[in-house]
């Protein structure tokens, strides 16, 4: 919203020594966020009025001339190409250094061998029209006078962030903002007296002081739904002459960003900007009566912007007996628009339900200056003020205009909606000074509080409770109508008013006193931090953050079948479930198809990360911790959304990434004091195609916590990967449970007697799993404490389908073991392995 | 036996003189002293000798082993000296030790978590897929309230189960499960779970349906703070925000507070810190204002306390929230917010 300083000054006294920038800053610190303060004069910085003293031909160019110009402090030689200059004229001169509205910066120049110190300006160069035929010729003026002063451009425009006033319907006008300014500056505020012309006497609407019912022009107004339209006022006027509005009004509107249309439409806009009440003017000839009703199914209407609008039954419209003539609170219809031939009009000043206007504006995709104001919840009493001001301005601009017929005023009772518990919308609110001072942490005096609230228009009555009036005081506060709709209703609201007008920055800071008890720590968060440190610092991986949204296309590529089933068994989908069986959750309003589905796995994100980096990075090691989502019940009556850890390695063909990644997981679990094991599984849950031999379930202390796998080559290529990649996904909840169930770390005394190590290498069928082999070795004798795999070989030397495994077998007992004893066990072990798994011991 | 040993000794010493480098020395050591080495064999043989002979032969063999071992050690040192006479460039780089990285937002989040933990705040975590009730209605933002304009929301295609509907929604909005637009719903969840007094922060991922560019993201990170106790007031809010500012931007940092409307606080405010780069003089970072707009805050609205099951006549509280990504951008001079989710190692490896 744009606000004019001159306009504000009509309602509030602003000290002369306060610069506009200072006022802007104060506004920001007390009331609304001012984004920009611009002085109109700045548009013509460096442009002055000059008097042409003489005009000579240019010595080297026929079409150019040389002007000597008096600009007050000096006389300048300026080369000019325009034909219309002559000695004695007054012209705008852009001095060296000036930046013109069209972006041109004036520099000293030499034109065809003659120095030129400035530029004489045509209207278009000054942004004053399209005319470039000649230099702008001014009326007589003081040479050297600022061109902005010549144009009487002395206003300052404040640009207010609309989002900073969504809660204050009363601030959407010069009048309302002036009131707040008067409160924080503590200066005089000029209250608009109702009625400006006598429309009302007390609560009773008067007939206009004109002859009644001339030509049967009484307006009939019928409001069908007072909930959506708490008040509808209308005044008919005849003898109107539509014409351009005067320059002062056009200037004001333009300064505030509103285009001038004609005097009648301009007046409705002017009143809205001044007082905050949106108005609408209908051509009376096209309307027989006014019905405020909901639109009928299938009804359409062309709005003033020339677009045919489809109306829906929950939308409120203004209609005559035939058709809708306006979308209530949003925009008028083309069918009753004010035009050059209009002579009689109906001015509408109404109040509409904020929710209804908002919904309708959203549905129609049509937000207007009027709808923005209604959406905030306007004061229903403002209609009177707005209508009276409009009538006054119409009388002023069209002296022949007459109000005719009876003033229409249909309204609900009570006019101001009730607060909760049948409390009057206007209060009073009981405000205890003691409470207020406690709530803010200040020592306001009763006088201070009363003054601030009264400046803002609140009615304040003081009831003292004790001897110390300054501290023991109870206020009874009446809310002014313009703050009563969806704004102030609680003592806390009043506390904000006092605190902000006093100034948040004037309130002292202090630290709260609280129990020294240490905070309860969420173990899961600590674990997550630990995991991140282990992986980043220890395993030298990079942590990534990916979006929570993926594309359906991407998911389908990864997983033709629907394997995204996690969590509890026998799940009951929250909805009827997606098509194609993917139990994923979709966004209703995604930004794009690429971000349409809530990720059911972290893997798609990591695959994308590998693609991003594969051209530059020879080795990629990434991980992410984040939530994944599925359409099944989860905690807190919300859909399932759990934290997972996913890891990805990508690198050389020569490297066994699958084992490397298992190594990382083993390292992670070891750091968490857990033991990692990997079991073969047939089907993956990660949603990517892999060879089953490169797929394993990860166990932590015997609990399954996730899966690890290497991408099968073809599917990697199909996904756009140029490197082999291994991936893993681990449920943090399951890992957390394993950590929790793990007994605390205990020191174990090192064995007193030395261990004996014997190496054993043998060839077995490659389908015999490591896990099985180790079990066979370890279970063979209680003296075997460890079987450490130190080499594995598969190759031509062994023949197809075979592998060689080499172990360190570690023997240990509570005594020194003899060679003979160990030899006996070892040879027994060899026989055992031959029998159980068909191992053939290999000679070195 | 004795002569056998002498011969062996001569042989070993003869071989040793020919040795020019360490690998050859090692080979020699294995040849004679290794598991199957010649001297080792003799030493093993001693056990089979007659008792009388055993004594002398054992002594001699052991002496020889000692001597040879000593000579080999000596030779090792000499050979090492020869090698170290080559010039070792002291400026050669060390061999590479790889590094891993935490995400910059994680780093910042850890720092702030530590600060608030030291002030006695719990660190909580909450659902990212939230109900409309917790994200809006319980925070004083009923359906179609204009304050919803401030936050463009992603809704999901599910209808919540019946118990949630009782939470005040009455089916006004067709899809009432959404991606949380703020961490504030955790205010209500924390109040319900822990009651008062309460001190907590909630860092977390939030979502708004905004087109992305260098300064806007649909996915971003907030850190919410909440303190509820008897007698908590605006002055306390200022005190805690001053501490936060000094931690984030240095000990000289000043706090400036101005009014700002958030439906869940009353009074509501925006806290700005003096620009750490120009110290309030005005620069590119602070858009020449000297101030950085960082933290939305205020005293918890009584309606919100009630929604959290806390009696506003007994307890008061303050709440604040700010963007972790914005802070990370300021701190590390990151000029494009999209880098955080880009997964580009050229970016990530700088942290």
CSV table of N, CA and C in Angstrom, one decimal, chain B residues 63-182:
chain,number,residue,atom,x,y,z
B,63,UNK,N,75.0,-68.0,21.8
B,63,UNK,CA,75.9,-66.8,21.7
B,63,UNK,C,76.0,-66.3,20.2
B,64,UNK,N,76.1,-67.3,19.3
B,64,UNK,CA,76.2,-67.0,17.9
B,64,UNK,C,74.9,-66.2,17.5
B,65,UNK,N,73.8,-66.7,17.9
B,65,UNK,CA,72.5,-66.1,17.5
B,65,UNK,C,72.5,-64.6,18.0
B,66,UNK,N,72.9,-64.5,19.2
B,66,UNK,CA,73.0,-63.1,19.8
B,66,UNK,C,73.9,-62.2,19.0
B,67,UNK,N,75.1,-62.8,18.6
B,67,UNK,CA,76.1,-62.0,17.9
B,67,UNK,C,75.5,-61.6,16.5
B,68,UNK,N,75.0,-62.6,15.9
B,68,UNK,CA,74.5,-62.3,14.5
B,68,UNK,C,73.3,-61.3,14.6
B,69,UNK,N,72.5,-61.5,15.5
B,69,UNK,CA,71.3,-60.5,15.7
B,69,UNK,C,71.9,-59.1,15.8
B,70,UNK,N,72.9,-59.0,16.7
B,70,UNK,CA,73.5,-57.7,16.9
B,70,UNK,C,74.1,-57.1,15.7
B,71,UNK,N,74.8,-58.0,14.9
B,71,UNK,CA,75.4,-57.5,13.7
B,71,UNK,C,74.4,-57.0,12.7
B,72,UNK,N,73.3,-57.8,12.6
B,72,UNK,CA,72.2,-57.5,11.7
B,72,UNK,C,71.6,-56.1,12.1
B,73,UNK,N,71.4,-55.9,13.4
B,73,UNK,CA,70.8,-54.6,13.8
B,73,UNK,C,71.7,-53.5,13.4
B,74,UNK,N,73.1,-53.7,13.6
B,74,UNK,CA,74.1,-52.7,13.3
B,74,UNK,C,74.0,-52.4,11.8
B,75,UNK,N,73.9,-53.4,11.0
B,75,UNK,CA,73.8,-53.3,9.6
B,75,UNK,C,72.6,-52.5,9.2
B,76,UNK,N,71.5,-52.8,9.9
B,76,UNK,CA,70.2,-52.1,9.6
B,76,UNK,C,70.4,-50.6,9.8
B,77,UNK,N,71.0,-50.2,10.9
B,77,UNK,CA,71.2,-48.8,11.2
B,77,UNK,C,72.0,-48.2,10.1
B,78,UNK,N,73.1,-48.9,9.7
B,78,UNK,CA,74.0,-48.3,8.7
B,78,UNK,C,73.3,-48.1,7.4
B,79,UNK,N,72.6,-49.1,7.0
B,79,UNK,CA,71.9,-49.0,5.8
B,79,UNK,C,70.8,-47.9,5.8
B,80,UNK,N,70.2,-47.8,6.9
B,80,UNK,CA,69.2,-46.7,7.1
B,80,UNK,C,69.8,-45.4,6.9
B,81,UNK,N,71.1,-45.2,7.5
B,81,UNK,CA,71.8,-44.0,7.4
B,81,UNK,C,72.1,-43.6,5.9
B,82,UNK,N,72.5,-44.7,5.2
B,82,UNK,CA,72.8,-44.4,3.8
B,82,UNK,C,71.6,-43.9,3.1
B,83,UNK,N,70.4,-44.5,3.4
B,83,UNK,CA,69.2,-44.1,2.7
B,83,UNK,C,68.9,-42.6,3.1
B,84,UNK,N,69.0,-42.3,4.3
B,84,UNK,CA,68.6,-40.9,4.8
B,84,UNK,C,69.5,-39.8,4.3
B,85,UNK,N,70.6,-40.2,3.6
B,85,UNK,CA,71.5,-39.2,3.1
B,85,UNK,C,70.9,-38.5,1.9
B,86,UNK,N,69.9,-39.1,1.3
B,86,UNK,CA,69.2,-38.5,0.1
B,86,UNK,C,68.4,-37.3,0.7
B,87,UNK,N,68.4,-36.2,-0.1
B,87,UNK,CA,67.7,-35.0,0.4
B,87,UNK,C,66.2,-35.2,0.5
B,88,UNK,N,65.6,-34.9,1.7
B,88,UNK,CA,64.2,-35.1,1.9
B,88,UNK,C,63.6,-33.7,1.8
B,89,UNK,N,62.9,-33.3,0.8
B,89,UNK,CA,62.3,-32.0,0.7
B,89,UNK,C,61.3,-31.8,1.8
B,90,UNK,N,61.6,-30.8,2.7
B,90,UNK,CA,60.7,-30.6,3.9
B,90,UNK,C,59.3,-30.0,3.5
B,91,UNK,N,59.2,-29.5,2.3
B,91,UNK,CA,58.0,-28.8,1.9
B,91,UNK,C,57.0,-29.8,1.2
B,92,UNK,N,57.5,-31.0,1.0
B,92,UNK,CA,56.6,-32.0,0.4
B,92,UNK,C,55.3,-32.1,1.2
B,93,UNK,N,54.1,-32.2,0.5
B,93,UNK,CA,52.8,-32.3,1.3
B,93,UNK,C,52.8,-33.6,2.0
B,94,UNK,N,52.0,-33.6,3.1
B,94,UNK,CA,51.7,-34.9,3.8
B,94,UNK,C,50.9,-35.8,2.9
B,95,UNK,N,50.9,-37.0,3.2
B,95,UNK,CA,50.0,-37.9,2.4
B,95,UNK,C,48.5,-37.6,2.8
B,96,UNK,N,47.6,-37.8,1.9
B,96,UNK,CA,46.3,-37.3,2.1
B,96,UNK,C,45.5,-38.2,3.1
B,97,UNK,N,44.8,-37.5,4.0
B,97,UNK,CA,43.8,-38.1,4.8
B,97,UNK,C,42.4,-37.6,4.4
B,98,UNK,N,41.5,-38.4,4.0
B,98,UNK,CA,40.3,-37.9,3.4
B,98,UNK,C,39.4,-37.3,4.5
B,99,UNK,N,38.5,-36.4,4.1
B,99,UNK,CA,37.6,-35.8,5.1
B,99,UNK,C,36.2,-36.1,4.7
B,100,UNK,N,35.3,-36.1,5.7
B,100,UNK,CA,33.9,-36.1,5.5
B,100,UNK,C,33.3,-34.8,5.9
B,101,UNK,N,32.0,-34.6,5.6
B,101,UNK,CA,31.4,-33.3,5.9
B,101,UNK,C,30.0,-33.5,6.5
B,102,UNK,N,29.7,-32.6,7.4
B,102,UNK,CA,28.3,-32.4,7.9
B,102,UNK,C,27.7,-31.4,7.0
B,103,UNK,N,26.4,-31.5,6.8
B,103,UNK,CA,25.7,-30.4,6.0
B,103,UNK,C,25.7,-29.1,6.8
B,104,UNK,N,25.9,-28.0,6.1
B,104,UNK,CA,26.1,-26.7,6.8
B,104,UNK,C,24.9,-26.4,7.8
B,105,UNK,N,23.7,-26.8,7.4
B,105,UNK,CA,22.6,-26.6,8.3
B,105,UNK,C,22.7,-27.4,9.6
B,106,UNK,N,23.2,-28.7,9.4
B,106,UNK,CA,23.4,-29.5,10.6
B,106,UNK,C,24.4,-28.8,11.5
B,107,UNK,N,25.5,-28.3,11.0
B,107,UNK,CA,26.5,-27.7,11.8
B,107,UNK,C,25.9,-26.5,12.6
B,108,UNK,N,25.2,-25.7,11.9
B,108,UNK,CA,24.6,-24.5,12.6
B,108,UNK,C,23.5,-25.0,13.6
B,109,UNK,N,22.8,-26.0,13.2
B,109,UNK,CA,21.7,-26.5,14.2
B,109,UNK,C,22.4,-27.0,15.4
B,110,UNK,N,23.5,-27.8,15.3
B,110,UNK,CA,24.2,-28.3,16.4
B,110,UNK,C,24.6,-27.2,17.4
B,111,UNK,N,25.2,-26.1,16.8
B,111,UNK,CA,25.6,-25.0,17.6
B,111,UNK,C,24.5,-24.4,18.4
B,112,UNK,N,23.3,-24.2,17.8
B,112,UNK,CA,22.2,-23.6,18.4
B,112,UNK,C,21.6,-24.5,19.5
B,113,UNK,N,21.5,-25.8,19.1
B,113,UNK,CA,21.0,-26.8,20.1
B,113,UNK,C,21.9,-26.7,21.3
B,114,UNK,N,23.2,-26.6,21.2
B,114,UNK,CA,24.1,-26.6,22.3
B,114,UNK,C,23.8,-25.4,23.2
B,115,UNK,N,23.6,-24.2,22.5
B,115,UNK,CA,23.4,-23.0,23.3
B,115,UNK,C,22.1,-23.2,24.1
B,116,UNK,N,21.1,-23.7,23.5
B,116,UNK,CA,19.8,-23.7,24.3
B,116,UNK,C,19.8,-24.9,25.3
B,117,UNK,N,20.5,-25.9,25.0
B,117,UNK,CA,20.6,-27.0,26.0
B,117,UNK,C,21.3,-26.4,27.2
B,118,UNK,N,22.3,-25.6,27.0
B,118,UNK,CA,23.0,-25.0,28.2
B,118,UNK,C,22.1,-24.1,28.9
B,119,UNK,N,21.0,-23.6,28.3
B,119,UNK,CA,20.1,-22.7,29.0
B,119,UNK,C,18.9,-23.5,29.5
B,120,UNK,N,19.0,-24.8,29.4
B,120,UNK,CA,18.0,-25.7,30.1
B,120,UNK,C,16.8,-26.0,29.1
B,121,UNK,N,17.0,-25.8,27.8
B,121,UNK,CA,15.9,-26.1,26.9
B,121,UNK,C,16.0,-27.5,26.4
B,122,UNK,N,14.8,-28.2,26.2
B,122,UNK,CA,14.8,-29.5,25.6
B,122,UNK,C,14.9,-29.3,24.1
B,123,UNK,N,15.4,-30.3,23.4
B,123,UNK,CA,15.4,-30.2,21.9
B,123,UNK,C,14.4,-31.3,21.4
B,124,UNK,N,13.3,-30.8,20.8
B,124,UNK,CA,12.3,-31.7,20.4
B,124,UNK,C,12.2,-31.8,18.8
B,125,UNK,N,11.5,-32.8,18.4
B,125,UNK,CA,11.3,-33.1,17.0
B,125,UNK,C,9.9,-33.4,16.8
B,126,UNK,N,9.4,-33.1,15.6
B,126,UNK,CA,7.9,-33.3,15.4
B,126,UNK,C,7.6,-33.7,14.0
B,127,UNK,N,6.4,-34.1,13.7
B,127,UNK,CA,6.0,-34.6,12.4
B,127,UNK,C,6.1,-33.5,11.3
B,128,UNK,N,6.5,-33.9,10.1
B,128,UNK,CA,6.6,-33.0,9.0
B,128,UNK,C,5.3,-33.0,8.2
B,129,UNK,N,4.6,-34.1,8.2
B,129,UNK,CA,3.3,-34.2,7.7
B,129,UNK,C,2.3,-34.0,8.8
B,130,UNK,N,1.7,-32.8,8.9
B,130,UNK,CA,0.9,-32.4,10.0
B,130,UNK,C,-0.6,-32.3,9.7
B,131,UNK,N,-1.4,-32.2,10.8
B,131,UNK,CA,-2.8,-31.9,10.5
B,131,UNK,C,-3.0,-30.4,10.5
B,132,UNK,N,-4.0,-30.0,9.7
B,132,UNK,CA,-4.4,-28.6,9.6
B,132,UNK,C,-4.6,-28.0,11.0
B,133,UNK,N,-5.2,-28.9,11.9
B,133,UNK,CA,-5.5,-28.4,13.3
B,133,UNK,C,-4.2,-27.9,14.0
B,134,UNK,N,-3.2,-28.7,14.0
B,134,UNK,CA,-2.0,-28.3,14.8
B,134,UNK,C,-1.2,-27.2,14.0
B,135,UNK,N,-1.2,-27.3,12.7
B,135,UNK,CA,-0.4,-26.3,12.0
B,135,UNK,C,-1.1,-24.9,12.0
B,136,UNK,N,-2.4,-24.9,12.0
B,136,UNK,CA,-3.1,-23.6,11.9
B,136,UNK,C,-4.1,-23.4,13.0
B,137,UNK,N,-5.2,-24.2,13.0
B,137,UNK,CA,-6.3,-23.9,13.9
B,137,UNK,C,-5.9,-23.7,15.4
B,138,UNK,N,-5.1,-24.6,15.9
B,138,UNK,CA,-4.7,-24.6,17.3
B,138,UNK,C,-3.8,-23.4,17.5
B,139,UNK,N,-3.2,-22.8,16.5
B,139,UNK,CA,-2.4,-21.7,16.6
B,139,UNK,C,-3.1,-20.4,16.3
B,140,UNK,N,-4.4,-20.4,16.5
B,140,UNK,CA,-5.2,-19.2,16.3
B,140,UNK,C,-5.4,-18.8,14.8
B,141,UNK,N,-5.3,-19.8,13.9
B,141,UNK,CA,-5.5,-19.4,12.5
B,141,UNK,C,-6.6,-20.3,12.0
B,142,UNK,N,-7.8,-19.9,12.2
B,142,UNK,CA,-9.0,-20.8,11.7
B,142,UNK,C,-9.0,-20.8,10.2
B,143,UNK,N,-9.7,-21.7,9.6
B,143,UNK,CA,-9.8,-21.8,8.2
B,143,UNK,C,-10.3,-20.4,7.6
B,144,UNK,N,-9.7,-20.1,6.5
B,144,UNK,CA,-10.0,-18.8,5.8
B,144,UNK,C,-9.6,-17.6,6.5
B,145,UNK,N,-8.8,-17.7,7.6
B,145,UNK,CA,-8.3,-16.6,8.3
B,145,UNK,C,-7.3,-15.9,7.4
B,146,UNK,N,-7.3,-14.6,7.3
B,146,UNK,CA,-6.3,-13.9,6.4
B,146,UNK,C,-4.9,-14.3,6.7
B,147,UNK,N,-4.6,-14.6,7.9
B,147,UNK,CA,-3.2,-15.0,8.2
B,147,UNK,C,-2.7,-16.2,7.4
B,148,UNK,N,-3.6,-16.9,6.9
B,148,UNK,CA,-3.2,-18.1,6.1
B,148,UNK,C,-2.6,-17.6,4.8
B,149,UNK,N,-2.8,-16.4,4.4
B,149,UNK,CA,-2.2,-15.8,3.3
B,149,UNK,C,-0.7,-15.7,3.4
B,150,UNK,N,-0.2,-15.7,4.6
B,150,UNK,CA,1.2,-15.5,4.8
B,150,UNK,C,1.9,-16.8,4.5
B,151,UNK,N,1.2,-17.9,4.4
B,151,UNK,CA,1.9,-19.2,4.2
B,151,UNK,C,1.2,-20.0,3.2
B,152,UNK,N,1.8,-20.2,2.0
B,152,UNK,CA,1.2,-21.0,1.0
B,152,UNK,C,1.5,-22.5,1.4
B,153,UNK,N,0.4,-23.3,1.4
B,153,UNK,CA,0.5,-24.6,2.0
B,153,UNK,C,0.4,-25.7,1.0
B,154,UNK,N,1.3,-26.7,1.2
B,154,UNK,CA,1.1,-28.0,0.5
B,154,UNK,C,0.1,-28.9,1.2
B,155,UNK,N,-0.9,-29.3,0.5
B,155,UNK,CA,-1.8,-30.3,1.1
B,155,UNK,C,-1.6,-31.6,0.5
B,156,UNK,N,-1.9,-32.7,1.3
B,156,UNK,CA,-1.8,-34.1,0.7
B,156,UNK,C,-3.1,-34.7,0.5
B,157,UNK,N,-3.1,-35.7,-0.4
B,157,UNK,CA,-4.4,-36.3,-0.9
B,157,UNK,C,-5.0,-37.3,0.1
B,158,UNK,N,-4.9,-37.1,1.4
B,158,UNK,CA,-5.5,-38.0,2.4
B,158,UNK,C,-6.5,-37.2,3.2
B,159,UNK,N,-7.4,-38.0,3.7
B,159,UNK,CA,-8.3,-37.4,4.7
B,159,UNK,C,-7.9,-38.0,6.0
B,160,UNK,N,-7.8,-37.2,7.1
B,160,UNK,CA,-7.4,-37.7,8.3
B,160,UNK,C,-8.4,-38.6,9.0
B,161,UNK,N,-8.0,-39.5,9.8
B,161,UNK,CA,-8.9,-40.4,10.5
B,161,UNK,C,-9.8,-39.5,11.5
B,162,UNK,N,-10.9,-40.1,11.8
B,162,UNK,CA,-12.0,-39.4,12.6
B,162,UNK,C,-11.5,-38.6,13.8
B,163,UNK,N,-10.6,-39.2,14.7
B,163,UNK,CA,-10.3,-38.4,15.9
B,163,UNK,C,-9.7,-37.1,15.6
B,164,UNK,N,-9.0,-36.9,14.5
B,164,UNK,CA,-8.4,-35.6,14.2
B,164,UNK,C,-9.5,-34.6,13.8
B,165,UNK,N,-10.5,-35.1,13.1
B,165,UNK,CA,-11.5,-34.3,12.6
B,165,UNK,C,-12.2,-33.6,13.8
B,166,UNK,N,-12.2,-34.2,14.9
B,166,UNK,CA,-12.9,-33.6,16.1
B,166,UNK,C,-12.1,-32.4,16.6
B,167,UNK,N,-10.8,-32.4,16.2
B,167,UNK,CA,-9.9,-31.3,16.7
B,167,UNK,C,-10.4,-29.9,16.2
B,168,UNK,N,-11.6,-29.7,15.7
B,168,UNK,CA,-12.0,-28.4,15.4
B,168,UNK,C,-12.1,-28.1,13.9
B,169,UNK,N,-11.9,-29.1,13.1
B,169,UNK,CA,-11.9,-28.8,11.7
B,169,UNK,C,-13.3,-28.8,11.1
B,170,UNK,N,-14.1,-29.8,11.5
B,170,UNK,CA,-15.4,-29.9,11.0
B,170,UNK,C,-15.5,-29.9,9.4
B,171,UNK,N,-14.4,-30.5,8.9
B,171,UNK,CA,-14.4,-30.7,7.4
B,171,UNK,C,-14.5,-29.4,6.6
B,172,UNK,N,-14.0,-28.3,7.1
B,172,UNK,CA,-14.1,-27.0,6.4
B,172,UNK,C,-13.2,-27.1,5.2
B,173,UNK,N,-12.0,-27.6,5.4
B,173,UNK,CA,-11.0,-27.7,4.3
B,173,UNK,C,-11.0,-29.1,3.8
B,174,UNK,N,-11.2,-29.4,2.6
B,174,UNK,CA,-11.3,-30.7,2.0
B,174,UNK,C,-10.1,-31.6,2.4
B,175,UNK,N,-8.9,-31.1,2.2
B,175,UNK,CA,-7.8,-32.0,2.6
B,175,UNK,C,-7.1,-31.3,3.8
B,176,UNK,N,-7.2,-32.0,5.0
B,176,UNK,CA,-6.7,-31.3,6.1
B,176,UNK,C,-5.5,-31.9,6.7
B,177,UNK,N,-4.8,-32.6,5.8
B,177,UNK,CA,-3.4,-33.0,6.2
B,177,UNK,C,-2.5,-32.2,5.3
B,178,UNK,N,-1.4,-31.7,5.8
B,178,UNK,CA,-0.6,-30.8,5.1
B,178,UNK,C,0.9,-31.0,5.5
B,179,UNK,N,1.8,-30.5,4.7
B,179,UNK,CA,3.2,-30.4,5.0
B,179,UNK,C,3.3,-29.2,5.9
B,180,UNK,N,3.8,-29.4,7.1
B,180,UNK,CA,3.8,-28.2,8.1
B,180,UNK,C,4.5,-27.0,7.5
B,181,UNK,N,3.9,-25.9,7.6
B,181,UNK,CA,4.5,-24.6,7.1
B,181,UNK,C,5.4,-24.0,8.1
B,182,UNK,N,5.5,-24.5,9.3
B,182,UNK,CA,6.3,-23.9,10.3
B,182,UNK,C,6.5,-24.9,11.4
